[in-house]
Amino acid sequence: MTASRPDPLAATRAWVKTFVVAHDVCPFAGREVARDSIRSVAVPAHDREAALLKLFDECRHLEANPEVETTLLVLTEGLEDFDDYLDLLEIAEALLVDQGYEGTFQLASFHPDYVFADAEPDDPANFTNRSPYPMWHLLREAGLERALEHHPDPEGIPARNVEAMRELGHEALAEALARLRG
């Protein structure tokens, strides 16, 4: 008998609340969680073209629904390998520009095995971009700019996050992420 894995969207919502908001990784996320303005959609990515088309469906959804601030596209299957994920992310970012969305939307990227280019794989700092499932976070640039205008130190957010992750430690962070995945 195998234990059932949690629903990817439920695991992602739990991650947003218990990690992103709880550790203030994104100082703007708590407000959007409280407003219920974060949309989450499951996107199977074994068909890369279909996943990219879903990204643009979500751009159109955000354009048509100003009450939704942001969309988390949870890539439920097909991009478990981090390098494969990065390859498709690069295409997605280029297509956002090609389709005229530069300056309107941007992607923040998250993956269970995220490693920054200048970091070691076991550096706790990588957990600022690690999530239960591969994910594209589609952000409204205008909303991000408004939020940054009201933050006392937007340039200091990344360094503060790195310090916080290193204080928590790799083992504790890895265990917490593993619990979300079931």
mmCIF file of the C-alpha atoms, coordinates in Angstrom:
data_MODEL
# 
_entry.id   MODEL 
# 
loop_
_atom_site.group_PDB 
_atom_site.id 
_atom_site.type_symbol 
_atom_site.label_atom_id 
_atom_site.label_alt_id 
_atom_site.label_comp_id 
_atom_site.label_asym_id 
_atom_site.label_entity_id 
_atom_site.label_seq_id 
_atom_site.pdbx_PDB_ins_code 
_atom_site.Cartn_x 
_atom_site.Cartn_y 
_atom_site.Cartn_z 
_atom_site.occupancy 
_atom_site.B_iso_or_equiv 
_atom_site.pdbx_formal_charge 
_atom_site.auth_seq_id 
_atom_site.auth_comp_id 
_atom_site.auth_asym_id 
_atom_site.auth_atom_id 
_atom_site.pdbx_PDB_model_num 
ATOM 1   C CA . MET A 1 1   ? 0.000  0.000  0.000   1.00 0.00 ? 1   MET A CA 1 
ATOM 2   C CA . THR A 1 2   ? 1.417  3.373  -0.989  1.00 0.00 ? 2   THR A CA 1 
ATOM 3   C CA . ALA A 1 3   ? 0.582  6.607  0.743   1.00 0.00 ? 3   ALA A CA 1 
ATOM 4   C CA . SER A 1 4   ? -1.285 9.036  -1.429  1.00 0.00 ? 4   SER A CA 1 
ATOM 5   C CA . ARG A 1 5   ? 0.532  12.216 -2.328  1.00 0.00 ? 5   ARG A CA 1 
ATOM 6   C CA . PRO A 1 6   ? -1.100 15.529 -1.598  1.00 0.00 ? 6   PRO A CA 1 
ATOM 7   C CA . ASP A 1 7   ? -2.788 17.425 -4.381  1.00 0.00 ? 7   ASP A CA 1 
ATOM 8   C CA . PRO A 1 8   ? -0.144 19.647 -6.043  1.00 0.00 ? 8   PRO A CA 1 
ATOM 9   C CA . LEU A 1 9   ? -2.339 22.738 -5.730  1.00 0.00 ? 9   LEU A CA 1 
ATOM 10  C CA . ALA A 1 10  ? -3.068 22.059 -2.055  1.00 0.00 ? 10  ALA A CA 1 
ATOM 11  C CA . ALA A 1 11  ? 0.645  21.463 -1.407  1.00 0.00 ? 11  ALA A CA 1 
ATOM 12  C CA . THR A 1 12  ? 1.481  24.706 -3.192  1.00 0.00 ? 12  THR A CA 1 
ATOM 13  C CA . ARG A 1 13  ? -1.106 26.709 -1.221  1.00 0.00 ? 13  ARG A CA 1 
ATOM 14  C CA . ALA A 1 14  ? 0.260  25.209 2.002   1.00 0.00 ? 14  ALA A CA 1 
ATOM 15  C CA . TRP A 1 15  ? 3.810  26.137 0.923   1.00 0.00 ? 15  TRP A CA 1 
ATOM 16  C CA . VAL A 1 16  ? 2.737  29.731 0.257   1.00 0.00 ? 16  VAL A CA 1 
ATOM 17  C CA . LYS A 1 17  ? 1.216  30.020 3.743   1.00 0.00 ? 17  LYS A CA 1 
ATOM 18  C CA . THR A 1 18  ? 3.655  27.954 5.824   1.00 0.00 ? 18  THR A CA 1 
ATOM 19  C CA . PHE A 1 19  ? 6.853  28.984 4.081   1.00 0.00 ? 19  PHE A CA 1 
ATOM 20  C CA . VAL A 1 20  ? 6.580  32.044 1.850   1.00 0.00 ? 20  VAL A CA 1 
ATOM 21  C CA . VAL A 1 21  ? 4.308  34.023 4.177   1.00 0.00 ? 21  VAL A CA 1 
ATOM 22  C CA . ALA A 1 22  ? 5.440  32.493 7.486   1.00 0.00 ? 22  ALA A CA 1 
ATOM 23  C CA . HIS A 1 23  ? 9.112  33.236 6.761   1.00 0.00 ? 23  HIS A CA 1 
ATOM 24  C CA . ASP A 1 24  ? 8.331  36.521 4.993   1.00 0.00 ? 24  ASP A CA 1 
ATOM 25  C CA . VAL A 1 25  ? 10.250 35.322 1.914   1.00 0.00 ? 25  VAL A CA 1 
ATOM 26  C CA . CYS A 1 26  ? 7.989  37.542 -0.156  1.00 0.00 ? 26  CYS A CA 1 
ATOM 27  C CA . PRO A 1 27  ? 6.907  40.452 2.024   1.00 0.00 ? 27  PRO A CA 1 
ATOM 28  C CA . PHE A 1 28  ? 3.931  41.066 -0.285  1.00 0.00 ? 28  PHE A CA 1 
ATOM 29  C CA . ALA A 1 29  ? 2.476  37.542 -0.324  1.00 0.00 ? 29  ALA A CA 1 
ATOM 30  C CA . GLY A 1 30  ? 0.617  37.782 2.994   1.00 0.00 ? 30  GLY A CA 1 
ATOM 31  C CA . ARG A 1 31  ? -1.550 40.615 1.725   1.00 0.00 ? 31  ARG A CA 1 
ATOM 32  C CA . GLU A 1 32  ? -2.474 38.689 -1.419  1.00 0.00 ? 32  GLU A CA 1 
ATOM 33  C CA . VAL A 1 33  ? -3.221 35.521 0.556   1.00 0.00 ? 33  VAL A CA 1 
ATOM 34  C CA . ALA A 1 34  ? -5.518 37.553 2.830   1.00 0.00 ? 34  ALA A CA 1 
ATOM 35  C CA . ARG A 1 35  ? -7.209 39.109 -0.213  1.00 0.00 ? 35  ARG A CA 1 
ATOM 36  C CA . ASP A 1 36  ? -7.522 35.672 -1.868  1.00 0.00 ? 36  ASP A CA 1 
ATOM 37  C CA . SER A 1 37  ? -6.065 37.178 -5.038  1.00 0.00 ? 37  SER A CA 1 
ATOM 38  C CA . ILE A 1 38  ? -3.618 34.380 -5.875  1.00 0.00 ? 38  ILE A CA 1 
ATOM 39  C CA . ARG A 1 39  ? -4.800 31.991 -8.571  1.00 0.00 ? 39  ARG A CA 1 
ATOM 40  C CA . SER A 1 40  ? -3.295 28.505 -8.712  1.00 0.00 ? 40  SER A CA 1 
ATOM 41  C CA . VAL A 1 41  ? -3.589 26.238 -11.742 1.00 0.00 ? 41  VAL A CA 1 
ATOM 42  C CA . ALA A 1 42  ? -2.216 22.758 -12.352 1.00 0.00 ? 42  ALA A CA 1 
ATOM 43  C CA . VAL A 1 43  ? -0.347 22.467 -15.640 1.00 0.00 ? 43  VAL A CA 1 
ATOM 44  C CA . PRO A 1 44  ? 0.949  19.096 -16.832 1.00 0.00 ? 44  PRO A CA 1 
ATOM 45  C CA . ALA A 1 45  ? 4.210  19.927 -18.599 1.00 0.00 ? 45  ALA A CA 1 
ATOM 46  C CA . HIS A 1 46  ? 5.004  16.645 -20.324 1.00 0.00 ? 46  HIS A CA 1 
ATOM 47  C CA . ASP A 1 47  ? 3.567  18.408 -23.405 1.00 0.00 ? 47  ASP A CA 1 
ATOM 48  C CA . ARG A 1 48  ? 5.785  21.502 -23.495 1.00 0.00 ? 48  ARG A CA 1 
ATOM 49  C CA . GLU A 1 49  ? 3.721  23.298 -26.125 1.00 0.00 ? 49  GLU A CA 1 
ATOM 50  C CA . ALA A 1 50  ? 0.505  22.816 -24.136 1.00 0.00 ? 50  ALA A CA 1 
ATOM 51  C CA . ALA A 1 51  ? 2.227  24.147 -21.001 1.00 0.00 ? 51  ALA A CA 1 
ATOM 52  C CA . LEU A 1 52  ? 3.369  27.255 -22.870 1.00 0.00 ? 52  LEU A CA 1 
ATOM 53  C CA . LEU A 1 53  ? -0.122 27.770 -24.277 1.00 0.00 ? 53  LEU A CA 1 
ATOM 54  C CA . LYS A 1 54  ? -1.499 27.556 -20.724 1.00 0.00 ? 54  LYS A CA 1 
ATOM 55  C CA . LEU A 1 55  ? 0.910  30.313 -19.685 1.00 0.00 ? 55  LEU A CA 1 
ATOM 56  C CA . PHE A 1 56  ? -0.664 32.612 -22.266 1.00 0.00 ? 56  PHE A CA 1 
ATOM 57  C CA . ASP A 1 57  ? -4.157 31.539 -21.222 1.00 0.00 ? 57  ASP A CA 1 
ATOM 58  C CA . GLU A 1 58  ? -3.200 32.765 -17.758 1.00 0.00 ? 58  GLU A CA 1 
ATOM 59  C CA . CYS A 1 59  ? -1.877 36.063 -19.141 1.00 0.00 ? 59  CYS A CA 1 
ATOM 60  C CA . ARG A 1 60  ? -5.267 36.595 -20.763 1.00 0.00 ? 60  ARG A CA 1 
ATOM 61  C CA . HIS A 1 61  ? -7.021 35.543 -17.541 1.00 0.00 ? 61  HIS A CA 1 
ATOM 62  C CA . LEU A 1 62  ? -5.100 38.153 -15.567 1.00 0.00 ? 62  LEU A CA 1 
ATOM 63  C CA . GLU A 1 63  ? -5.853 40.797 -18.184 1.00 0.00 ? 63  GLU A CA 1 
ATOM 64  C CA . ALA A 1 64  ? -9.578 40.029 -17.952 1.00 0.00 ? 64  ALA A CA 1 
ATOM 65  C CA . ASN A 1 65  ? -9.691 39.703 -14.140 1.00 0.00 ? 65  ASN A CA 1 
ATOM 66  C CA . PRO A 1 66  ? -7.992 42.639 -12.389 1.00 0.00 ? 66  PRO A CA 1 
ATOM 67  C CA . GLU A 1 67  ? -9.050 41.297 -8.977  1.00 0.00 ? 67  GLU A CA 1 
ATOM 68  C CA . VAL A 1 68  ? -6.607 38.405 -9.460  1.00 0.00 ? 68  VAL A CA 1 
ATOM 69  C CA . GLU A 1 69  ? -3.146 39.727 -8.687  1.00 0.00 ? 69  GLU A CA 1 
ATOM 70  C CA . THR A 1 70  ? -1.032 36.768 -9.689  1.00 0.00 ? 70  THR A CA 1 
ATOM 71  C CA . THR A 1 71  ? -1.109 33.172 -10.930 1.00 0.00 ? 71  THR A CA 1 
ATOM 72  C CA . LEU A 1 72  ? 0.924  30.206 -9.756  1.00 0.00 ? 72  LEU A CA 1 
ATOM 73  C CA . LEU A 1 73  ? 1.248  27.735 -12.623 1.00 0.00 ? 73  LEU A CA 1 
ATOM 74  C CA . VAL A 1 74  ? 2.105  24.484 -10.854 1.00 0.00 ? 74  VAL A CA 1 
ATOM 75  C CA . LEU A 1 75  ? 3.877  22.244 -13.362 1.00 0.00 ? 75  LEU A CA 1 
ATOM 76  C CA . THR A 1 76  ? 2.622  18.915 -12.085 1.00 0.00 ? 76  THR A CA 1 
ATOM 77  C CA . GLU A 1 77  ? 4.560  16.516 -14.306 1.00 0.00 ? 77  GLU A CA 1 
ATOM 78  C CA . GLY A 1 78  ? 7.216  16.517 -16.970 1.00 0.00 ? 78  GLY A CA 1 
ATOM 79  C CA . LEU A 1 79  ? 9.716  19.000 -15.534 1.00 0.00 ? 79  LEU A CA 1 
ATOM 80  C CA . GLU A 1 80  ? 11.119 17.116 -12.573 1.00 0.00 ? 80  GLU A CA 1 
ATOM 81  C CA . ASP A 1 81  ? 14.653 17.580 -13.940 1.00 0.00 ? 81  ASP A CA 1 
ATOM 82  C CA . PHE A 1 82  ? 15.861 21.075 -13.039 1.00 0.00 ? 82  PHE A CA 1 
ATOM 83  C CA . ASP A 1 83  ? 17.795 21.546 -16.297 1.00 0.00 ? 83  ASP A CA 1 
ATOM 84  C CA . ASP A 1 84  ? 14.709 20.616 -18.353 1.00 0.00 ? 84  ASP A CA 1 
ATOM 85  C CA . TYR A 1 85  ? 12.730 23.093 -16.263 1.00 0.00 ? 85  TYR A CA 1 
ATOM 86  C CA . LEU A 1 86  ? 15.275 25.858 -16.912 1.00 0.00 ? 86  LEU A CA 1 
ATOM 87  C CA . ASP A 1 87  ? 15.203 25.141 -20.660 1.00 0.00 ? 87  ASP A CA 1 
ATOM 88  C CA . LEU A 1 88  ? 11.425 25.565 -20.814 1.00 0.00 ? 88  LEU A CA 1 
ATOM 89  C CA . LEU A 1 89  ? 11.536 28.600 -18.513 1.00 0.00 ? 89  LEU A CA 1 
ATOM 90  C CA . GLU A 1 90  ? 13.929 30.288 -20.951 1.00 0.00 ? 90  GLU A CA 1 
ATOM 91  C CA . ILE A 1 91  ? 11.506 29.635 -23.813 1.00 0.00 ? 91  ILE A CA 1 
ATOM 92  C CA . ALA A 1 92  ? 8.552  30.879 -21.739 1.00 0.00 ? 92  ALA A CA 1 
ATOM 93  C CA . GLU A 1 93  ? 10.352 34.123 -20.864 1.00 0.00 ? 93  GLU A CA 1 
ATOM 94  C CA . ALA A 1 94  ? 11.313 34.727 -24.502 1.00 0.00 ? 94  ALA A CA 1 
ATOM 95  C CA . LEU A 1 95  ? 7.738  34.071 -25.614 1.00 0.00 ? 95  LEU A CA 1 
ATOM 96  C CA . LEU A 1 96  ? 6.388  36.573 -23.075 1.00 0.00 ? 96  LEU A CA 1 
ATOM 97  C CA . VAL A 1 97  ? 8.530  39.192 -24.798 1.00 0.00 ? 97  VAL A CA 1 
ATOM 98  C CA . ASP A 1 98  ? 7.612  37.983 -28.302 1.00 0.00 ? 98  ASP A CA 1 
ATOM 99  C CA . GLN A 1 99  ? 3.901  38.097 -27.456 1.00 0.00 ? 99  GLN A CA 1 
ATOM 100 C CA . GLY A 1 100 ? 4.083  41.687 -26.220 1.00 0.00 ? 100 GLY A CA 1 
ATOM 101 C CA . TYR A 1 101 ? 3.868  40.992 -22.488 1.00 0.00 ? 101 TYR A CA 1 
ATOM 102 C CA . GLU A 1 102 ? 7.232  42.508 -21.558 1.00 0.00 ? 102 GLU A CA 1 
ATOM 103 C CA . GLY A 1 103 ? 6.570  45.218 -18.991 1.00 0.00 ? 103 GLY A CA 1 
ATOM 104 C CA . THR A 1 104 ? 3.145  43.742 -18.211 1.00 0.00 ? 104 THR A CA 1 
ATOM 105 C CA . PHE A 1 105 ? 3.977  40.316 -16.789 1.00 0.00 ? 105 PHE A CA 1 
ATOM 106 C CA . GLN A 1 106 ? 7.073  38.545 -15.586 1.00 0.00 ? 106 GLN A CA 1 
ATOM 107 C CA . LEU A 1 107 ? 7.870  35.069 -14.378 1.00 0.00 ? 107 LEU A CA 1 
ATOM 108 C CA . ALA A 1 108 ? 9.411  34.160 -11.069 1.00 0.00 ? 108 ALA A CA 1 
ATOM 109 C CA . SER A 1 109 ? 10.693 30.608 -11.058 1.00 0.00 ? 109 SER A CA 1 
ATOM 110 C CA . PHE A 1 110 ? 10.522 27.878 -8.435  1.00 0.00 ? 110 PHE A CA 1 
ATOM 111 C CA . HIS A 1 111 ? 11.519 24.230 -8.477  1.00 0.00 ? 111 HIS A CA 1 
ATOM 112 C CA . PRO A 1 112 ? 12.070 21.544 -5.801  1.00 0.00 ? 112 PRO A CA 1 
ATOM 113 C CA . ASP A 1 113 ? 15.731 21.286 -6.865  1.00 0.00 ? 113 ASP A CA 1 
ATOM 114 C CA . TYR A 1 114 ? 16.356 24.987 -7.538  1.00 0.00 ? 114 TYR A CA 1 
ATOM 115 C CA . VAL A 1 115 ? 20.041 25.935 -7.402  1.00 0.00 ? 115 VAL A CA 1 
ATOM 116 C CA . PHE A 1 116 ? 21.274 29.449 -8.071  1.00 0.00 ? 116 PHE A CA 1 
ATOM 117 C CA . ALA A 1 117 ? 24.038 29.623 -10.674 1.00 0.00 ? 117 ALA A CA 1 
ATOM 118 C CA . ASP A 1 118 ? 26.621 30.759 -8.113  1.00 0.00 ? 118 ASP A CA 1 
ATOM 119 C CA . ALA A 1 119 ? 25.516 28.457 -5.274  1.00 0.00 ? 119 ALA A CA 1 
ATOM 120 C CA . GLU A 1 120 ? 26.270 24.955 -4.110  1.00 0.00 ? 120 GLU A CA 1 
ATOM 121 C CA . PRO A 1 121 ? 23.293 22.540 -4.254  1.00 0.00 ? 121 PRO A CA 1 
ATOM 122 C CA . ASP A 1 122 ? 23.163 22.230 -0.451  1.00 0.00 ? 122 ASP A CA 1 
ATOM 123 C CA . ASP A 1 123 ? 23.272 25.989 0.197   1.00 0.00 ? 123 ASP A CA 1 
ATOM 124 C CA . PRO A 1 124 ? 20.124 26.818 2.201   1.00 0.00 ? 124 PRO A CA 1 
ATOM 125 C CA . ALA A 1 125 ? 19.827 30.053 0.174   1.00 0.00 ? 125 ALA A CA 1 
ATOM 126 C CA . ASN A 1 126 ? 18.464 27.962 -2.710  1.00 0.00 ? 126 ASN A CA 1 
ATOM 127 C CA . PHE A 1 127 ? 15.275 27.407 -0.687  1.00 0.00 ? 127 PHE A CA 1 
ATOM 128 C CA . THR A 1 128 ? 14.153 30.955 -1.457  1.00 0.00 ? 128 THR A CA 1 
ATOM 129 C CA . ASN A 1 129 ? 13.248 29.501 -4.876  1.00 0.00 ? 129 ASN A CA 1 
ATOM 130 C CA . ARG A 1 130 ? 12.431 25.906 -3.938  1.00 0.00 ? 130 ARG A CA 1 
ATOM 131 C CA . SER A 1 131 ? 8.816  24.831 -3.978  1.00 0.00 ? 131 SER A CA 1 
ATOM 132 C CA . PRO A 1 132 ? 6.974  21.514 -3.643  1.00 0.00 ? 132 PRO A CA 1 
ATOM 133 C CA . TYR A 1 133 ? 6.525  21.298 -7.434  1.00 0.00 ? 133 TYR A CA 1 
ATOM 134 C CA . PRO A 1 134 ? 8.102  23.068 -10.402 1.00 0.00 ? 134 PRO A CA 1 
ATOM 135 C CA . MET A 1 135 ? 6.272  26.350 -10.785 1.00 0.00 ? 135 MET A CA 1 
ATOM 136 C CA . TRP A 1 136 ? 6.051  29.549 -12.789 1.00 0.00 ? 136 TRP A CA 1 
ATOM 137 C CA . HIS A 1 137 ? 4.804  32.503 -10.797 1.00 0.00 ? 137 HIS A CA 1 
ATOM 138 C CA . LEU A 1 138 ? 3.160  34.887 -13.258 1.00 0.00 ? 138 LEU A CA 1 
ATOM 139 C CA . LEU A 1 139 ? 3.327  38.371 -11.770 1.00 0.00 ? 139 LEU A CA 1 
ATOM 140 C CA . ARG A 1 140 ? 1.748  41.637 -12.818 1.00 0.00 ? 140 ARG A CA 1 
ATOM 141 C CA . GLU A 1 141 ? 4.639  44.064 -13.110 1.00 0.00 ? 141 GLU A CA 1 
ATOM 142 C CA . ALA A 1 142 ? 2.445  47.033 -12.120 1.00 0.00 ? 142 ALA A CA 1 
ATOM 143 C CA . GLY A 1 143 ? 1.383  45.271 -8.923  1.00 0.00 ? 143 GLY A CA 1 
ATOM 144 C CA . LEU A 1 144 ? 4.968  44.381 -8.114  1.00 0.00 ? 144 LEU A CA 1 
ATOM 145 C CA . GLU A 1 145 ? 6.104  47.964 -8.692  1.00 0.00 ? 145 GLU A CA 1 
ATOM 146 C CA . ARG A 1 146 ? 3.334  49.300 -6.405  1.00 0.00 ? 146 ARG A CA 1 
ATOM 147 C CA . ALA A 1 147 ? 4.308  46.838 -3.673  1.00 0.00 ? 147 ALA A CA 1 
ATOM 148 C CA . LEU A 1 148 ? 8.005  47.697 -3.952  1.00 0.00 ? 148 LEU A CA 1 
ATOM 149 C CA . GLU A 1 149 ? 7.260  51.421 -3.669  1.00 0.00 ? 149 GLU A CA 1 
ATOM 150 C CA . HIS A 1 150 ? 5.804  50.815 -0.210  1.00 0.00 ? 150 HIS A CA 1 
ATOM 151 C CA . HIS A 1 151 ? 8.553  48.547 1.082   1.00 0.00 ? 151 HIS A CA 1 
ATOM 152 C CA . PRO A 1 152 ? 11.226 50.251 3.209   1.00 0.00 ? 152 PRO A CA 1 
ATOM 153 C CA . ASP A 1 153 ? 14.139 48.263 1.719   1.00 0.00 ? 153 ASP A CA 1 
ATOM 154 C CA . PRO A 1 154 ? 13.253 46.395 -1.497  1.00 0.00 ? 154 PRO A CA 1 
ATOM 155 C CA . GLU A 1 155 ? 16.901 45.982 -2.482  1.00 0.00 ? 155 GLU A CA 1 
ATOM 156 C CA . GLY A 1 156 ? 17.589 44.250 0.838   1.00 0.00 ? 156 GLY A CA 1 
ATOM 157 C CA . ILE A 1 157 ? 14.936 41.543 0.433   1.00 0.00 ? 157 ILE A CA 1 
ATOM 158 C CA . PRO A 1 158 ? 17.188 38.956 -1.301  1.00 0.00 ? 158 PRO A CA 1 
ATOM 159 C CA . ALA A 1 159 ? 20.044 39.315 1.201   1.00 0.00 ? 159 ALA A CA 1 
ATOM 160 C CA . ARG A 1 160 ? 17.620 39.137 4.138   1.00 0.00 ? 160 ARG A CA 1 
ATOM 161 C CA . ASN A 1 161 ? 16.093 35.971 2.660   1.00 0.00 ? 161 ASN A CA 1 
ATOM 162 C CA . VAL A 1 162 ? 19.480 34.318 2.146   1.00 0.00 ? 162 VAL A CA 1 
ATOM 163 C CA . GLU A 1 163 ? 20.432 35.063 5.743   1.00 0.00 ? 163 GLU A CA 1 
ATOM 164 C CA . ALA A 1 164 ? 17.108 33.715 7.032   1.00 0.00 ? 164 ALA A CA 1 
ATOM 165 C CA . MET A 1 165 ? 17.420 30.501 5.007   1.00 0.00 ? 165 MET A CA 1 
ATOM 166 C CA . ARG A 1 166 ? 20.969 29.920 6.196   1.00 0.00 ? 166 ARG A CA 1 
ATOM 167 C CA . GLU A 1 167 ? 19.842 30.415 9.795   1.00 0.00 ? 167 GLU A CA 1 
ATOM 168 C CA . LEU A 1 168 ? 17.105 27.792 9.322   1.00 0.00 ? 168 LEU A CA 1 
ATOM 169 C CA . GLY A 1 169 ? 19.570 25.374 7.729   1.00 0.00 ? 169 GLY A CA 1 
ATOM 170 C CA . HIS A 1 170 ? 19.444 22.955 4.828   1.00 0.00 ? 170 HIS A CA 1 
ATOM 171 C CA . GLU A 1 171 ? 18.195 19.950 6.793   1.00 0.00 ? 171 GLU A CA 1 
ATOM 172 C CA . ALA A 1 172 ? 15.199 21.725 8.381   1.00 0.00 ? 172 ALA A CA 1 
ATOM 173 C CA . LEU A 1 173 ? 14.230 23.356 5.089   1.00 0.00 ? 173 LEU A CA 1 
ATOM 174 C CA . ALA A 1 174 ? 14.534 20.104 3.123   1.00 0.00 ? 174 ALA A CA 1 
ATOM 175 C CA . GLU A 1 175 ? 12.384 18.271 5.684   1.00 0.00 ? 175 GLU A CA 1 
ATOM 176 C CA . ALA A 1 176 ? 9.694  20.957 5.579   1.00 0.00 ? 176 ALA A CA 1 
ATOM 177 C CA . LEU A 1 177 ? 9.564  20.875 1.779   1.00 0.00 ? 177 LEU A CA 1 
ATOM 178 C CA . ALA A 1 178 ? 9.453  17.062 1.754   1.00 0.00 ? 178 ALA A CA 1 
ATOM 179 C CA . ARG A 1 179 ? 6.476  17.088 4.155   1.00 0.00 ? 179 ARG A CA 1 
ATOM 180 C CA . LEU A 1 180 ? 4.523  19.260 1.713   1.00 0.00 ? 180 LEU A CA 1 
ATOM 181 C CA . ARG A 1 181 ? 5.106  16.780 -1.092  1.00 0.00 ? 181 ARG A CA 1 
ATOM 182 C CA . GLY A 1 182 ? 3.950  13.859 1.027   1.00 0.00 ? 182 GLY A CA 1 
# 
